[in-house]
PDB file of C-alpha atoms and ligand atoms in Angstrom:
ATOM      1  CA  MET A   1     101.363  83.372  99.606  1.00 63.00           C
ATOM      2  CA  ASP A   2     103.423  84.139  96.504  1.00 66.00           C
ATOM      3  CA  PRO A   3     104.943  80.635  95.250  1.00 68.00           C
ATOM      4  CA  LYS A   4     108.060  82.684  94.379  1.00 69.00           C
ATOM      5  CA  LYS A   5     108.581  83.420  98.161  1.00 66.00           C
ATOM      6  CA  ILE A   6     107.223  79.767  98.680  1.00 63.00           C
ATOM      7  CA  ALA A   7     110.469  78.818  96.707  1.00 64.00           C
ATOM      8  CA  GLY A   8     112.575  81.633  97.922  1.00 65.00           C
ATOM      9  CA  GLN A   9     112.017  80.218 101.812  1.00 62.00           C
ATOM     10  CA  LEU A  10     112.214  76.509 100.804  1.00 59.00           C
ATOM     11  CA  VAL A  11     116.100  77.541  99.074  1.00 61.00           C
ATOM     12  CA  GLU A  12     116.705  79.363 102.220  1.00 63.00           C
ATOM     13  CA  MET A  13     115.319  76.590 104.326  1.00 60.00           C
ATOM     14  CA  GLU A  14     117.491  74.199 102.867  1.00 59.00           C
ATOM     15  CA  GLN A  15     120.330  76.107 103.591  1.00 59.00           C
ATOM     16  CA  PHE A  16     119.981  77.316 106.736  1.00 53.00           C
ATOM     17  CA  PHE A  17     119.434  74.048 108.170  1.00 57.00           C
ATOM     18  CA  THR A  18     121.932  71.361 106.512  1.00 51.00           C
ATOM     19  CA  GLY A  19     123.920  74.674 105.535  1.00 48.00           C
ATOM     20  CA  ASP A  20     125.988  76.590 107.886  1.00 49.00           C
ATOM     21  CA  PHE A  21     124.212  75.574 111.260  1.00 49.00           C
ATOM     22  CA  ALA A  22     123.854  72.048 110.612  1.00 49.00           C
ATOM     23  CA  LEU A  23     125.685  69.308 112.423  1.00 46.00           C
ATOM     24  CA  LYS A  24     129.570  68.498 111.146  1.00 43.00           C
ATOM     25  CA  THR A  25     129.497  65.597 114.185  1.00 44.00           C
ATOM     26  CA  LYS A  26     129.256  61.334 114.571  1.00 43.00           C
ATOM     27  CA  LYS A  27     125.338  60.191 114.560  1.00 46.00           C
ATOM     28  CA  LYS A  28     124.952  59.033 117.004  1.00 49.00           C
ATOM     29  CA  THR A  29     121.733  56.935 117.523  1.00 51.00           C
ATOM     30  CA  VAL A  30     119.564  58.542 119.511  1.00 62.00           C
ATOM     31  CA  ALA A  31     116.634  55.222 119.405  1.00 56.00           C
ATOM     32  CA  SER A  32     116.579  52.052 119.208  1.00 50.00           C
ATOM     33  CA  SER A  33     116.950  50.562 116.080  1.00 48.00           C
ATOM     34  CA  PRO A  34     117.948  46.607 115.870  1.00 50.00           C
ATOM     35  CA  ALA A  35     117.630  44.741 113.829  1.00 52.00           C
ATOM     36  CA  SER A  36     114.672  42.659 114.784  1.00 67.00           C
ATOM     37  CA  PRO A  37     112.715  44.765 117.540  1.00 72.00           C
ATOM     38  CA  GLY A  38     113.093  43.855 121.047  1.00 86.00           C
ATOM     39  CA  ALA A  39     110.217  43.400 124.029  1.00 87.00           C
ATOM     40  CA  ALA A  40     110.132  47.086 124.837  1.00 85.00           C
ATOM     41  CA  GLU A  41     109.792  48.535 121.347  1.00 86.00           C
ATOM     42  CA  THR A  42     107.285  45.554 120.153  1.00 92.00           C
ATOM     43  CA  ASP A  43     105.293  46.037 123.554  1.00 94.00           C
ATOM     44  CA  ALA A  44     105.564  49.936 123.212  1.00 97.00           C
ATOM     45  CA  GLN A  45     104.485  49.803 119.314  1.00 97.00           C
ATOM     46  CA  ALA A  46     101.555  47.583 120.247  1.00 98.00           C
ATOM     47  CA  THR A  47     100.455  50.193 122.581  1.00 98.00           C
ATOM     48  CA  LEU A  48     100.544  52.918 119.904  1.00 98.00           C
ATOM     49  CA  ASN A  49      99.135  51.301 118.096  1.00 98.00           C
ATOM     50  CA  ALA A  50      95.941  49.997 120.280  1.00 98.00           C
ATOM     51  CA  ILE A  51      95.519  54.333 120.698  1.00 98.00           C
ATOM     52  CA  ALA A  52      96.274  54.558 117.400  1.00 98.00           C
ATOM     53  CA  LYS A  53      93.299  52.438 117.326  1.00 98.00           C
ATOM     54  CA  GLN A  54      90.661  54.373 119.681  1.00 98.00           C
ATOM     55  CA  VAL A  55      91.820  57.639 118.350  1.00 98.00           C
ATOM     56  CA  ARG A  56      90.143  56.504 114.964  1.00 98.00           C
ATOM     57  CA  ALA A  57      87.110  55.580 116.302  1.00 98.00           C
ATOM     58  CA  CYS A  58      87.089  58.391 118.472  1.00 98.00           C
ATOM     59  CA  ARG A  59      83.746  61.088 117.931  1.00 98.00           C
ATOM     60  CA  LYS A  60      83.896  62.802 120.900  1.00 98.00           C
ATOM     61  CA  CYS A  61      83.920  65.832 119.272  1.00 98.00           C
ATOM     62  CA  GLU A  62      82.038  67.478 116.267  1.00 97.00           C
ATOM     63  CA  ILE A  63      86.010  67.910 114.668  1.00 98.00           C
ATOM     64  CA  SER A  64      85.569  64.111 113.896  1.00 98.00           C
ATOM     65  CA  ALA A  65      82.529  64.001 111.645  1.00 98.00           C
ATOM     66  CA  THR A  66      84.529  66.634 109.566  1.00 98.00           C
ATOM     67  CA  ARG A  67      87.922  64.976 109.347  1.00 98.00           C
ATOM     68  CA  LEU A  68      89.117  63.251 106.270  1.00 98.00           C
ATOM     69  CA  ASN A  69      91.651  60.816 108.401  1.00 98.00           C
ATOM     70  CA  PRO A  70      92.304  61.041 111.840  1.00 98.00           C
ATOM     71  CA  VAL A  71      96.206  61.549 112.934  1.00 98.00           C
ATOM     72  CA  PRO A  72      97.486  59.788 115.697  1.00 98.00           C
ATOM     73  CA  GLY A  73     101.118  60.188 115.122  1.00 98.00           C
ATOM     74  CA  ASP A  74     104.079  58.468 114.038  1.00 97.00           C
ATOM     75  CA  GLY A  75     107.535  57.726 114.418  1.00 98.00           C
ATOM     76  CA  ASN A  76     110.146  54.981 116.825  1.00 98.00           C
ATOM     77  CA  PRO A  77     107.795  53.746 119.334  1.00 98.00           C
ATOM     78  CA  THR A  78     110.983  53.368 121.863  1.00 97.00           C
ATOM     79  CA  ALA A  79     111.914  57.644 120.145  1.00 98.00           C
ATOM     80  CA  LYS A  80     114.216  58.973 123.318  1.00 98.00           C
ATOM     81  CA  LEU A  81     113.184  62.208 121.063  1.00 98.00           C
ATOM     82  CA  VAL A  82     108.726  62.780 120.372  1.00 98.00           C
ATOM     83  CA  PHE A  83     107.899  66.405 118.720  1.00 98.00           C
ATOM     84  CA  VAL A  84     104.020  67.663 119.443  1.00 99.00           C
ATOM     85  CA  GLY A  85     102.708  70.243 117.324  1.00 98.00           C
ATOM     86  CA  GLU A  86      99.030  71.706 117.535  1.00 98.00           C
ATOM     87  CA  ALA A  87      96.452  69.766 114.869  1.00 98.00           C
ATOM     88  CA  PRO A  88      96.401  67.992 111.581  1.00 98.00           C
ATOM     89  CA  GLY A  89      96.389  70.388 108.960  1.00 98.00           C
ATOM     90  CA  ALA A  90      94.538  69.766 105.275  1.00 98.00           C
ATOM     91  CA  ASP A  91      97.234  67.951 104.314  1.00 98.00           C
ATOM     92  CA  GLU A  92      98.305  65.644 107.762  1.00 98.00           C
ATOM     93  CA  ASP A  93      93.966  65.368 107.257  1.00 98.00           C
ATOM     94  CA  GLN A  94      94.584  63.935 103.866  1.00 98.00           C
ATOM     95  CA  GLN A  95      97.242  61.717 104.771  1.00 98.00           C
ATOM     96  CA  GLY A  96      96.603  60.500 108.354  1.00 98.00           C
ATOM     97  CA  ILE A  97     100.101  61.559 108.807  1.00 98.00           C
ATOM     98  CA  PRO A  98     101.370  63.997 111.041  1.00 98.00           C
ATOM     99  CA  PHE A  99     103.406  67.123 109.355  1.00 98.00           C
ATOM    100  CA  VAL A 100     103.354  65.892 106.187  1.00 98.00           C
ATOM    101  CA  GLY A 101     102.762  69.372 104.916  1.00 97.00           C
ATOM    102  CA  ARG A 102     104.875  72.787 104.741  1.00 97.00           C
ATOM    103  CA  ALA A 103     105.685  73.054 108.004  1.00 98.00           C
ATOM    104  CA  GLY A 104     106.277  68.976 107.925  1.00 98.00           C
ATOM    105  CA  GLN A 105     108.412  69.935 105.509  1.00 98.00           C
ATOM    106  CA  LEU A 106     110.449  72.089 108.020  1.00 98.00           C
ATOM    107  CA  LEU A 107     110.070  70.555 110.902  1.00 98.00           C
ATOM    108  CA  GLU A 108     111.830  67.547 108.400  1.00 98.00           C
ATOM    109  CA  LYS A 109     114.840  69.686 108.023  1.00 97.00           C
ATOM    110  CA  MET A 110     115.459  70.847 111.653  1.00 98.00           C
ATOM    111  CA  ILE A 111     115.171  67.118 112.618  1.00 98.00           C
ATOM    112  CA  ASN A 112     117.585  66.391 109.873  1.00 97.00           C
ATOM    113  CA  ALA A 113     120.008  69.021 111.441  1.00 97.00           C
ATOM    114  CA  MET A 114     119.782  67.818 114.539  1.00 97.00           C
ATOM    115  CA  GLY A 115     122.129  64.770 113.032  1.00 96.00           C
ATOM    116  CA  LEU A 116     118.772  62.507 112.724  1.00 98.00           C
ATOM    117  CA  GLN A 117     115.884  60.812 110.521  1.00 98.00           C
ATOM    118  CA  ARG A 118     112.453  61.018 110.819  1.00 98.00           C
ATOM    119  CA  ARG A 119     111.805  57.607 111.637  1.00 98.00           C
ATOM    120  CA  ASP A 120     114.169  58.127 115.037  1.00 98.00           C
ATOM    121  CA  VAL A 121     111.901  60.214 116.323  1.00 98.00           C
ATOM    122  CA  PHE A 122     107.708  61.038 117.030  1.00 98.00           C
ATOM    123  CA  ILE A 123     105.811  62.690 115.252  1.00 98.00           C
ATOM    124  CA  CYS A 124     102.106  63.718 116.869  1.00 98.00           C
ATOM    125  CA  ASN A 125      99.919  66.557 118.066  1.00 98.00           C
ATOM    126  CA  ILE A 126      97.828  67.034 120.838  1.00 98.00           C
ATOM    127  CA  LEU A 127      94.621  66.965 119.009  1.00 98.00           C
ATOM    128  CA  LYS A 128      94.386  63.960 116.070  1.00 98.00           C
ATOM    129  CA  CYS A 129      91.656  65.331 114.171  1.00 98.00           C
ATOM    130  CA  ARG A 130      91.720  68.844 112.338  1.00 98.00           C
ATOM    131  CA  PRO A 131      90.167  71.616 113.182  1.00 98.00           C
ATOM    132  CA  PRO A 132      87.918  72.933 109.986  1.00 97.00           C
ATOM    133  CA  GLY A 133      89.673  76.007 108.490  1.00 96.00           C
ATOM    134  CA  ASN A 134      92.962  75.249 110.725  1.00 94.00           C
ATOM    135  CA  ARG A 135      91.391  77.248 113.062  1.00 97.00           C
ATOM    136  CA  ASP A 136      93.016  77.020 117.258  1.00 97.00           C
ATOM    137  CA  PRO A 137      91.600  74.391 119.041  1.00 98.00           C
ATOM    138  CA  ARG A 138      88.961  74.505 121.173  1.00 98.00           C
ATOM    139  CA  PRO A 139      89.630  73.568 125.134  1.00 98.00           C
ATOM    140  CA  ASP A 140      87.108  71.385 124.948  1.00 98.00           C
ATOM    141  CA  GLU A 141      88.975  69.016 122.726  1.00 98.00           C
ATOM    142  CA  ILE A 142      92.141  69.883 124.006  1.00 98.00           C
ATOM    143  CA  TYR A 143      90.198  68.141 127.100  1.00 98.00           C
ATOM    144  CA  ASN A 144      88.931  65.054 125.451  1.00 98.00           C
ATOM    145  CA  CYS A 145      92.347  64.129 123.217  1.00 98.00           C
ATOM    146  CA  MET A 146      94.904  65.218 126.017  1.00 98.00           C
ATOM    147  CA  PRO A 147      94.291  61.093 127.226  1.00 98.00           C
ATOM    148  CA  TYR A 148      95.403  59.832 124.007  1.00 98.00           C
ATOM    149  CA  LEU A 149      98.194  61.764 124.262  1.00 98.00           C
ATOM    150  CA  LYS A 150      99.383  61.279 127.389  1.00 98.00           C
ATOM    151  CA  LYS A 151      98.707  57.448 127.216  1.00 97.00           C
ATOM    152  CA  GLN A 152     101.444  57.719 123.818  1.00 98.00           C
ATOM    153  CA  LEU A 153     103.856  59.516 125.755  1.00 98.00           C
ATOM    154  CA  GLU A 154     103.465  56.631 128.470  1.00 97.00           C
ATOM    155  CA  ALA A 155     103.808  54.054 126.251  1.00 97.00           C
ATOM    156  CA  ILE A 156     107.147  55.631 124.329  1.00 97.00           C
ATOM    157  CA  ARG A 157     108.480  57.375 127.784  1.00 97.00           C
ATOM    158  CA  PRO A 158     110.781  59.825 125.863  1.00 98.00           C
ATOM    159  CA  GLU A 159     113.574  61.588 127.468  1.00 98.00           C
ATOM    160  CA  ILE A 160     113.105  65.169 125.719  1.00 98.00           C
ATOM    161  CA  ILE A 161     110.064  66.131 124.397  1.00 98.00           C
ATOM    162  CA  VAL A 162     109.558  69.395 121.676  1.00 99.00           C
ATOM    163  CA  ALA A 163     106.162  70.952 122.312  1.00 99.00           C
ATOM    164  CA  LEU A 164     106.147  72.848 119.071  1.00 98.00           C
ATOM    165  CA  GLY A 165     103.721  76.196 119.368  1.00 98.00           C
ATOM    166  CA  ALA A 166     102.304  77.950 122.094  1.00 98.00           C
ATOM    167  CA  HIS A 167      98.962  75.603 121.817  1.00 98.00           C
ATOM    168  CA  ALA A 168     101.362  72.174 122.287  1.00 98.00           C
ATOM    169  CA  ALA A 169     103.778  74.334 125.863  1.00 98.00           C
ATOM    170  CA  LYS A 170     100.981  75.478 127.618  1.00 98.00           C
ATOM    171  CA  THR A 171      99.096  72.502 126.999  1.00 98.00           C
ATOM    172  CA  LEU A 172     101.589  69.914 128.041  1.00 98.00           C
ATOM    173  CA  LEU A 173     102.766  72.790 131.101  1.00 98.00           C
ATOM    174  CA  ASP A 174      98.972  73.596 131.918  1.00 97.00           C
ATOM    175  CA  THR A 175     100.264  77.177 131.792  1.00 98.00           C
ATOM    176  CA  ASP A 176      98.984  80.811 130.480  1.00 98.00           C
ATOM    177  CA  LYS A 177     102.687  81.986 130.059  1.00 98.00           C
ATOM    178  CA  PRO A 178     103.363  83.282 126.139  1.00 98.00           C
ATOM    179  CA  ILE A 179     105.742  80.954 124.069  1.00 98.00           C
ATOM    180  CA  GLY A 180     108.129  83.353 123.893  1.00 97.00           C
ATOM    181  CA  GLN A 181     108.790  82.814 127.736  1.00 98.00           C
ATOM    182  CA  LEU A 182     108.700  79.091 127.449  1.00 98.00           C
ATOM    183  CA  ARG A 183     110.964  78.662 124.418  1.00 98.00           C
ATOM    184  CA  GLY A 184     114.527  78.295 125.470  1.00 98.00           C
ATOM    185  CA  GLN A 185     114.655  76.412 128.201  1.00 98.00           C
ATOM    186  CA  PHE A 186     113.938  73.014 129.815  1.00 98.00           C
ATOM    187  CA  HIS A 187     110.949  72.538 131.881  1.00 98.00           C
ATOM    188  CA  GLU A 188     109.652  68.734 133.470  1.00 98.00           C
ATOM    189  CA  TYR A 189     106.524  66.780 131.126  1.00 98.00           C
ATOM    190  CA  VAL A 190     105.382  64.712 134.628  1.00 96.00           C
ATOM    191  CA  PHE A 191     103.830  61.307 133.159  1.00 94.00           C
ATOM    192  CA  SER A 192     103.089  60.242 136.633  1.00 87.00           C
ATOM    193  CA  ASP A 193     104.422  59.664 140.449  1.00 84.00           C
ATOM    194  CA  GLU A 194     106.539  56.673 139.484  1.00 88.00           C
ATOM    195  CA  VAL A 195     108.011  57.207 136.639  1.00 89.00           C
ATOM    196  CA  PRO A 196     111.287  59.777 136.095  1.00 95.00           C
ATOM    197  CA  PRO A 197     109.859  63.773 133.995  1.00 97.00           C
ATOM    198  CA  ALA A 198     110.559  63.827 130.871  1.00 98.00           C
ATOM    199  CA  LYS A 199     112.762  67.115 129.638  1.00 98.00           C
ATOM    200  CA  LEU A 200     110.338  69.865 128.124  1.00 98.00           C
ATOM    201  CA  MET A 201     111.108  71.791 125.563  1.00 98.00           C
ATOM    202  CA  PRO A 202     108.757  74.653 123.427  1.00 98.00           C
ATOM    203  CA  THR A 203     110.195  75.904 120.291  1.00 98.00           C
ATOM    204  CA  TYR A 204     108.929  77.641 118.020  1.00 98.00           C
ATOM    205  CA  HIS A 205     106.100  76.566 115.510  1.00 98.00           C
ATOM    206  CA  PRO A 206     107.321  75.457 112.196  1.00 98.00           C
ATOM    207  CA  ALA A 207     104.819  76.918 110.898  1.00 98.00           C
ATOM    208  CA  TYR A 208     104.576  79.679 112.583  1.00 98.00           C
ATOM    209  CA  LEU A 209     108.486  80.310 111.829  1.00 97.00           C
ATOM    210  CA  LEU A 210     107.866  80.124 108.070  1.00 97.00           C
ATOM    211  CA  ARG A 211     105.373  82.641 108.332  1.00 97.00           C
ATOM    212  CA  ASN A 212     108.110  85.417 109.912  1.00 97.00           C
ATOM    213  CA  TYR A 213     111.188  83.350 108.376  1.00 95.00           C
ATOM    214  CA  THR A 214     113.835  86.200 110.422  1.00 96.00           C
ATOM    215  CA  PRO A 215     117.231  85.328 110.246  1.00 96.00           C
ATOM    216  CA  ASP A 216     116.241  85.972 115.241  1.00 97.00           C
ATOM    217  CA  ASN A 217     113.884  83.629 114.804  1.00 97.00           C
ATOM    218  CA  ARG A 218     115.468  80.914 112.896  1.00 97.00           C
ATOM    219  CA  LYS A 219     118.922  81.588 115.608  1.00 97.00           C
ATOM    220  CA  ARG A 220     115.609  80.916 118.538  1.00 98.00           C
ATOM    221  CA  VAL A 221     114.573  77.885 116.776  1.00 98.00           C
ATOM    222  CA  TRP A 222     118.100  76.209 116.323  1.00 97.00           C
ATOM    223  CA  ASP A 223     119.112  77.811 119.699  1.00 97.00           C
ATOM    224  CA  ASP A 224     116.614  75.168 121.484  1.00 98.00           C
ATOM    225  CA  LEU A 225     116.810  71.852 119.356  1.00 98.00           C
ATOM    226  CA  GLN A 226     121.708  72.495 119.982  1.00 97.00           C
ATOM    227  CA  LYS A 227     120.245  72.308 123.293  1.00 98.00           C
ATOM    228  CA  VAL A 228     118.109  69.093 123.437  1.00 98.00           C
ATOM    229  CA  MET A 229     120.784  67.894 121.705  1.00 98.00           C
ATOM    230  CA  VAL A 230     123.188  68.206 124.256  1.00 97.00           C
ATOM    231  CA  GLU A 231     121.098  66.741 126.547  1.00 97.00           C
ATOM    232  CA  LEU A 232     120.646  63.877 124.377  1.00 97.00           C
ATOM    233  CA  GLY A 233     124.383  63.427 122.883  1.00 96.00           C
ATOM    234  CA  LEU A 234     124.445  64.967 119.938  1.00 93.00           C
ATOM    235  CA  SER A 235     126.261  67.699 120.324  1.00 73.00           C
ATOM    236  CA  GLN A 236     129.958  67.683 121.573  1.00 50.00           C
ATOM    237  CA  GLU A 237     130.023  70.613 123.533  1.00 52.00           C
ATOM    238  CA  LYS A 238     127.986  71.442 126.703  1.00 47.00           C
ATOM    239  CA  ARG A 239     126.838  75.042 125.758  1.00 44.00           C
TER     240      ARG A 239
HETATM  241  N1  LIG B 301     100.345  71.526 112.408  1.00 68.24           N
HETATM  242  C1  LIG B 301     100.894  70.962 113.289  1.00 68.24           C
HETATM  243  O1  LIG B 301     100.592  71.435 113.871  1.00 68.24           O
HETATM  244  N2  LIG B 301     100.223  69.790 112.954  1.00 68.24           N
HETATM  245  C2  LIG B 301     100.468  69.454 112.132  1.00 68.24           C
HETATM  246  O2  LIG B 301     100.735  67.680 111.540  1.00 68.24           O
HETATM  247  C3  LIG B 301     100.906  69.540 110.887  1.00 68.24           C
HETATM  248  C4  LIG B 301     101.105  71.175 110.736  1.00 68.24           C
END
């Protein structure tokens, strides 16, 4: 893409998510972050570490041979809010950390606009390895990789999951409905029979938003995030 266009978008992004649309309320805590970690946090972190170890050893798909680094996930082990994307891209593959490229910068602006920091939430993907050339995840890869994500979500037990884009939303909700129909309302993500479900909000993927950076799309994403904020008690008004 034209570097001037990218620079312009970055400025707009900054204004959009930290300007008029930014939250002007008191910051509330949505993740436990005590000075010394509590037992729940230590347990969840230990489980997440064990899952990350399994992901690093995983060779179930061909893409494990072409990845530079697996990207298990990153963030607060007791986060009330988890973002799930599609799959690592080139930057994530290089660093082994999710959402660190351009889409990641936009995601971080979105998180900040909600009054949160990246460290308050957990961020991960449906696939833990980069599909070559950033092609779409294949059904067999999703099938192989989903057990890791399910275990991560069970360990964290967030109140809310934001599914970023069609692949995450359709996979987590086990539906073929288009993202345009799914977004904007809460669905349920069922952990198991014993545990109450999490609320799941599908929204557009930040990479899609960057490619289609219209005021309407930005408003749609911001509306979705504001609904999440209300649920988490981050917004003063019930809409
Ligand atoms: N896009 C994703 O879906 N995930 C990442 O980690 C980066 C870009």
